[in-house]
C-alpha cells in the first residue's frame, strides 16, 4: 500500500507531509501518545514514502539494495503531547546526503503541518548485505533523496516556518 503525500492548506516549505494515524492503543496510561510511538510513526511514514517511490523489502537482504541500511544515530525532541487518536502527519525531509550515509529529519505534526508535536533526525548508513560494510547509495535513491533536501536557509525542522505559515 502506498500513501500519497498530503495536500496541506499551509504547504511545508520543503520535504513532504505524509499522513499518519494515531490509534487509541498508541496512548499511554495518562492519555498521551507513548514516547516510543513518535519515532515509530516517523519510521512508518518514511517506509510509506520510499515504498511509494518503488523501494521495498520482501525478506531478501541480498536483493534489498538501498533498503539494506542500519541506524547510526537517532534523536527525538518532544515538543507537546498528542492527546487524542486521529489523523496527523509526518513532515519528512533529508538534512544531509553523503556517499554511504543519509541524515533525515522529521516532525510529527498536525495533518495540515502547522502544529509540531515532536521533531528529530535519524542517521542511516547503507550497507552491503554480505559484508555489512558501508556501501554507496544507488543513483536512483540519491536522486529521490536529493528532491527532499532541506534548503540551507531553512529553520532546521523546528517547525517555526510551518507554524508561521
C-alpha positions as protocol buffer text, in pm:
chain_id: "A"
residue {
  index: 1
  type: UNK
  ca { x: 0 y: 0 z: 0 }
}
residue {
  index: 2
  type: UNK
  ca { x: 125 y: 346 z: -85 }
}
residue {
  index: 3
  type: UNK
  ca { x: 12 y: 669 z: 74 }
}
residue {
  index: 4
  type: UNK
  ca { x: 13 y: 987 z: -130 }
}
residue {
  index: 5
  type: UNK
  ca { x: 168 y: 1298 z: 26 }
}
residue {
  index: 6
  type: UNK
  ca { x: -84 y: 1529 z: 188 }
}
residue {
  index: 7
  type: UNK
  ca { x: -200 y: 1843 z: 13 }
}
residue {
  index: 8
  type: UNK
  ca { x: -196 y: 2079 z: 311 }
}
residue {
  index: 9
  type: UNK
  ca { x: -372 y: 2414 z: 325 }
}
residue {
  index: 10
  type: UNK
  ca { x: -38 y: 2550 z: 450 }
}
residue {
  index: 11
  type: UNK
  ca { x: 221 y: 2359 z: 245 }
}
residue {
  index: 12
  type: UNK
  ca { x: 555 y: 2287 z: 406 }
}
residue {
  index: 13
  type: UNK
  ca { x: 844 y: 2486 z: 258 }
}
residue {
  index: 14
  type: UNK
  ca { x: 1049 y: 2169 z: 187 }
}
residue {
  index: 15
  type: UNK
  ca { x: 1014 y: 1792 z: 215 }
}
residue {
  index: 16
  type: UNK
  ca { x: 685 y: 1603 z: 220 }
}
residue {
  index: 17
  type: UNK
  ca { x: 388 y: 1566 z: 453 }
}
residue {
  index: 18
  type: UNK
  ca { x: 289 y: 1200 z: 481 }
}
residue {
  index: 19
  type: UNK
  ca { x: -32 y: 1104 z: 665 }
}
residue {
  index: 20
  type: UNK
  ca { x: -7 y: 901 z: 986 }
}
residue {
  index: 21
  type: UNK
  ca { x: -276 y: 776 z: 1220 }
}
residue {
  index: 22
  type: UNK
  ca { x: -266 y: 769 z: 1598 }
}
residue {
  index: 23
  type: UNK
  ca { x: -483 y: 492 z: 1737 }
}
residue {
  index: 24
  type: UNK
  ca { x: -638 y: 472 z: 2085 }
}
residue {
  index: 25
  type: UNK
  ca { x: -398 y: 193 z: 2183 }
}
residue {
  index: 26
  type: UNK
  ca { x: -99 y: 419 z: 2098 }
}
residue {
  index: 27
  type: UNK
  ca { x: -185 y: 632 z: 2403 }
}
residue {
  index: 28
  type: UNK
  ca { x: -28 y: 565 z: 2742 }
}
residue {
  index: 29
  type: UNK
  ca { x: -197 y: 548 z: 3084 }
}
residue {
  index: 30
  type: UNK
  ca { x: -201 y: 929 z: 3101 }
}
residue {
  index: 31
  type: UNK
  ca { x: -387 y: 954 z: 2770 }
}
residue {
  index: 32
  type: UNK
  ca { x: -85 y: 1082 z: 2575 }
}
residue {
  index: 33
  type: UNK
  ca { x: 90 y: 931 z: 2276 }
}
residue {
  index: 34
  type: UNK
  ca { x: 355 y: 700 z: 2423 }
}
residue {
  index: 35
  type: UNK
  ca { x: 707 y: 837 z: 2370 }
}
residue {
  index: 36
  type: UNK
  ca { x: 811 y: 529 z: 2168 }
}
residue {
  index: 37
  type: UNK
  ca { x: 533 y: 587 z: 1915 }
}
residue {
  index: 38
  type: UNK
  ca { x: 665 y: 921 z: 1785 }
}
residue {
  index: 39
  type: UNK
  ca { x: 973 y: 770 z: 1613 }
}
residue {
  index: 40
  type: UNK
  ca { x: 766 y: 467 z: 1511 }
}
residue {
  index: 41
  type: UNK
  ca { x: 516 y: 690 z: 1331 }
}
residue {
  index: 42
  type: UNK
  ca { x: 801 y: 874 z: 1158 }
}
residue {
  index: 43
  type: UNK
  ca { x: 958 y: 543 z: 1059 }
}
residue {
  index: 44
  type: UNK
  ca { x: 632 y: 412 z: 917 }
}
residue {
  index: 45
  type: UNK
  ca { x: 586 y: 735 z: 721 }
}
residue {
  index: 46
  type: UNK
  ca { x: 937 y: 703 z: 575 }
}
residue {
  index: 47
  type: UNK
  ca { x: 861 y: 341 z: 483 }
}
residue {
  index: 48
  type: UNK
  ca { x: 544 y: 451 z: 304 }
}
residue {
  index: 49
  type: UNK
  ca { x: 727 y: 729 z: 127 }
}
residue {
  index: 50
  type: UNK
  ca { x: 1005 y: 501 z: -5 }
}
residue {
  index: 51
  type: UNK
  ca { x: 753 y: 229 z: -94 }
}
residue {
  index: 52
  type: UNK
  ca { x: 564 y: 489 z: -297 }
}
residue {
  index: 53
  type: UNK
  ca { x: 890 y: 559 z: -481 }
}
residue {
  index: 54
  type: UNK
  ca { x: 923 y: 190 z: -575 }
}
residue {
  index: 55
  type: UNK
  ca { x: 1158 y: 76 z: -298 }
}
residue {
  index: 56
  type: UNK
  ca { x: 1068 y: -216 z: -74 }
}
residue {
  index: 57
  type: UNK
  ca { x: 1189 y: -513 z: 123 }
}
residue {
  index: 58
  type: UNK
  ca { x: 1045 y: -860 z: 68 }
}
residue {
  index: 59
  type: UNK
  ca { x: 1270 y: -1053 z: 310 }
}
residue {
  index: 60
  type: UNK
  ca { x: 1572 y: -1097 z: 82 }
}
residue {
  index: 61
  type: UNK
  ca { x: 1853 y: -874 z: 206 }
}
residue {
  index: 62
  type: UNK
  ca { x: 2073 y: -954 z: -94 }
}
residue {
  index: 63
  type: UNK
  ca { x: 1802 y: -810 z: -322 }
}
residue {
  index: 64
  type: UNK
  ca { x: 1707 y: -524 z: -88 }
}
residue {
  index: 65
  type: UNK
  ca { x: 1954 y: -277 z: -239 }
}
residue {
  index: 66
  type: UNK
  ca { x: 1915 y: 66 z: -81 }
}
residue {
  index: 67
  type: UNK
  ca { x: 1670 y: -72 z: 175 }
}
residue {
  index: 68
  type: UNK
  ca { x: 1962 y: -258 z: 334 }
}
residue {
  index: 69
  type: UNK
  ca { x: 2068 y: 10 z: 580 }
}
residue {
  index: 70
  type: UNK
  ca { x: 2136 y: 44 z: 952 }
}
residue {
  index: 71
  type: UNK
  ca { x: 2075 y: 318 z: 1207 }
}
residue {
  index: 72
  type: UNK
  ca { x: 2380 y: 501 z: 1334 }
}
residue {
  index: 73
  type: UNK
  ca { x: 2205 y: 769 z: 1538 }
}
residue {
  index: 74
  type: UNK
  ca { x: 1857 y: 885 z: 1634 }
}
residue {
  index: 75
  type: UNK
  ca { x: 1739 y: 1194 z: 1821 }
}
residue {
  index: 76
  type: UNK
  ca { x: 1384 y: 1292 z: 1913 }
}
residue {
  index: 77
  type: UNK
  ca { x: 1270 y: 1608 z: 2088 }
}
residue {
  index: 78
  type: UNK
  ca { x: 919 y: 1601 z: 2231 }
}
residue {
  index: 79
  type: UNK
  ca { x: 759 y: 1943 z: 2197 }
}
residue {
  index: 80
  type: UNK
  ca { x: 397 y: 1889 z: 2307 }
}
residue {
  index: 81
  type: UNK
  ca { x: 181 y: 1585 z: 2375 }
}
residue {
  index: 82
  type: UNK
  ca { x: -57 y: 1423 z: 2131 }
}
residue {
  index: 83
  type: UNK
  ca { x: -362 y: 1364 z: 2349 }
}
residue {
  index: 84
  type: UNK
  ca { x: -614 y: 1201 z: 2118 }
}
residue {
  index: 85
  type: UNK
  ca { x: -634 y: 945 z: 1842 }
}
residue {
  index: 86
  type: UNK
  ca { x: -680 y: 1075 z: 1491 }
}
residue {
  index: 87
  type: UNK
  ca { x: -516 y: 1185 z: 1171 }
}
residue {
  index: 88
  type: UNK
  ca { x: -178 y: 1357 z: 1188 }
}
residue {
  index: 89
  type: UNK
  ca { x: 119 y: 1389 z: 954 }
}
residue {
  index: 90
  type: UNK
  ca { x: 489 y: 1326 z: 946 }
}
residue {
  index: 91
  type: UNK
  ca { x: 684 y: 1606 z: 780 }
}
residue {
  index: 92
  type: UNK
  ca { x: 983 y: 1433 z: 621 }
}
residue {
  index: 93
  type: UNK
  ca { x: 1300 y: 1576 z: 467 }
}
residue {
  index: 94
  type: UNK
  ca { x: 1666 y: 1498 z: 408 }
}
residue {
  index: 95
  type: UNK
  ca { x: 1920 y: 1701 z: 605 }
}
residue {
  index: 96
  type: UNK
  ca { x: 2237 y: 1551 z: 460 }
}
residue {
  index: 97
  type: UNK
  ca { x: 2306 y: 1311 z: 178 }
}
residue {
  index: 98
  type: UNK
  ca { x: 2652 y: 1155 z: 180 }
}
residue {
  index: 99
  type: UNK
  ca { x: 2809 y: 877 z: -22 }
}
residue {
  index: 100
  type: UNK
  ca { x: 2703 y: 598 z: 217 }
}
residue {
  index: 101
  type: UNK
  ca { x: 2515 y: 792 z: 485 }
}
residue {
  index: 102
  type: UNK
  ca { x: 2188 y: 981 z: 494 }
}
residue {
  index: 103
  type: UNK
  ca { x: 2053 y: 1205 z: 768 }
}
residue {
  index: 104
  type: UNK
  ca { x: 1683 y: 1260 z: 755 }
}
residue {
  index: 105
  type: UNK
  ca { x: 1473 y: 1496 z: 959 }
}
residue {
  index: 106
  type: UNK
  ca { x: 1116 y: 1458 z: 1067 }
}
residue {
  index: 107
  type: UNK
  ca { x: 837 y: 1630 z: 1255 }
}
residue {
  index: 108
  type: UNK
  ca { x: 528 y: 1460 z: 1388 }
}
residue {
  index: 109
  type: UNK
  ca { x: 271 y: 1732 z: 1330 }
}
residue {
  index: 110
  type: UNK
  ca { x: -92 y: 1814 z: 1273 }
}
residue {
  index: 111
  type: UNK
  ca { x: -237 y: 1685 z: 947 }
}
residue {
  index: 112
  type: UNK
  ca { x: -202 y: 2032 z: 793 }
}
residue {
  index: 113
  type: UNK
  ca { x: 160 y: 2067 z: 910 }
}
residue {
  index: 114
  type: UNK
  ca { x: 101 y: 2375 z: 1125 }
}
residue {
  index: 115
  type: UNK
  ca { x: 145 y: 2226 z: 1476 }
}
residue {
  index: 116
  type: UNK
  ca { x: 460 y: 2040 z: 1584 }
}
residue {
  index: 117
  type: UNK
  ca { x: 438 y: 1763 z: 1845 }
}
residue {
  index: 118
  type: UNK
  ca { x: 787 y: 1613 z: 1811 }
}
residue {
  index: 119
  type: UNK
  ca { x: 1086 y: 1652 z: 1585 }
}
residue {
  index: 120
  type: UNK
  ca { x: 1413 y: 1480 z: 1530 }
}
residue {
  index: 121
  type: UNK
  ca { x: 1660 y: 1321 z: 1296 }
}
residue {
  index: 122
  type: UNK
  ca { x: 1798 y: 979 z: 1217 }
}
residue {
  index: 123
  type: UNK
  ca { x: 2127 y: 886 z: 1053 }
}
residue {
  index: 124
  type: UNK
  ca { x: 2124 y: 582 z: 824 }
}
residue {
  index: 125
  type: UNK
  ca { x: 2418 y: 402 z: 667 }
}
residue {
  index: 126
  type: UNK
  ca { x: 2366 y: 196 z: 352 }
}
residue {
  index: 127
  type: UNK
  ca { x: 2540 y: -141 z: 395 }
}
residue {
  index: 128
  type: UNK
  ca { x: 2631 y: -431 z: 170 }
}
residue {
  index: 129
  type: UNK
  ca { x: 2410 y: -729 z: 260 }
}
residue {
  index: 130
  type: UNK
  ca { x: 2704 y: -975 z: 253 }
}
residue {
  index: 131
  type: UNK
  ca { x: 2979 y: -780 z: 430 }
}
residue {
  index: 132
  type: UNK
  ca { x: 2763 y: -539 z: 636 }
}
residue {
  index: 133
  type: UNK
  ca { x: 3016 y: -270 z: 545 }
}
residue {
  index: 134
  type: UNK
  ca { x: 2911 y: 76 z: 422 }
}
residue {
  index: 135
  type: UNK
  ca { x: 2837 y: 91 z: 53 }
}
residue {
  index: 136
  type: UNK
  ca { x: 2721 y: 380 z: -169 }
}
residue {
  index: 137
  type: UNK
  ca { x: 2357 y: 464 z: -227 }
}
residue {
  index: 138
  type: UNK
  ca { x: 2230 y: 395 z: -578 }
}
residue {
  index: 139
  type: UNK
  ca { x: 2197 y: 684 z: -820 }
}
residue {
  index: 140
  type: UNK
  ca { x: 1819 y: 638 z: -813 }
}
residue {
  index: 141
  type: UNK
  ca { x: 1796 y: 660 z: -432 }
}
residue {
  index: 142
  type: UNK
  ca { x: 2029 y: 962 z: -433 }
}
residue {
  index: 143
  type: UNK
  ca { x: 1811 y: 1141 z: -689 }
}
residue {
  index: 144
  type: UNK
  ca { x: 1494 y: 1081 z: -486 }
}
residue {
  index: 145
  type: UNK
  ca { x: 1663 y: 1182 z: -160 }
}
residue {
  index: 146
  type: UNK
  ca { x: 1802 y: 1497 z: -325 }
}
residue {
  index: 147
  type: UNK
  ca { x: 1445 y: 1610 z: -401 }
}
residue {
  index: 148
  type: UNK
  ca { x: 1380 y: 1615 z: -25 }
}
residue {
  index: 149
  type: UNK
  ca { x: 1693 y: 1809 z: 75 }
}
residue {
  index: 150
  type: UNK
  ca { x: 1622 y: 2085 z: 322 }
}
residue {
  index: 151
  type: UNK
  ca { x: 1741 y: 2424 z: 196 }
}
residue {
  index: 152
  type: UNK
  ca { x: 2040 y: 2561 z: 386 }
}
residue {
  index: 153
  type: UNK
  ca { x: 1848 y: 2875 z: 487 }
}
residue {
  index: 154
  type: UNK
  ca { x: 1556 y: 2688 z: 649 }
}
residue {
  index: 155
  type: UNK
  ca { x: 1488 y: 2658 z: 1022 }
}
residue {
  index: 156
  type: UNK
  ca { x: 1629 y: 2305 z: 1053 }
}
residue {
  index: 157
  type: UNK
  ca { x: 1294 y: 2139 z: 1105 }
}
residue {
  index: 158
  type: UNK
  ca { x: 1191 y: 2316 z: 1422 }
}
residue {
  index: 159
  type: UNK
  ca { x: 852 y: 2379 z: 1268 }
}
residue {
  index: 160
  type: UNK
  ca { x: 869 y: 2755 z: 1310 }
}
residue {
  index: 161
  type: UNK
  ca { x: 839 y: 2817 z: 937 }
}
residue {
  index: 162
  type: UNK
  ca { x: 543 y: 2581 z: 904 }
}
residue {
  index: 163
  type: UNK
  ca { x: 387 y: 2715 z: 1227 }
}
residue {
  index: 164
  type: UNK
  ca { x: 412 y: 3071 z: 1098 }
}
residue {
  index: 165
  type: UNK
  ca { x: 251 y: 2989 z: 764 }
}
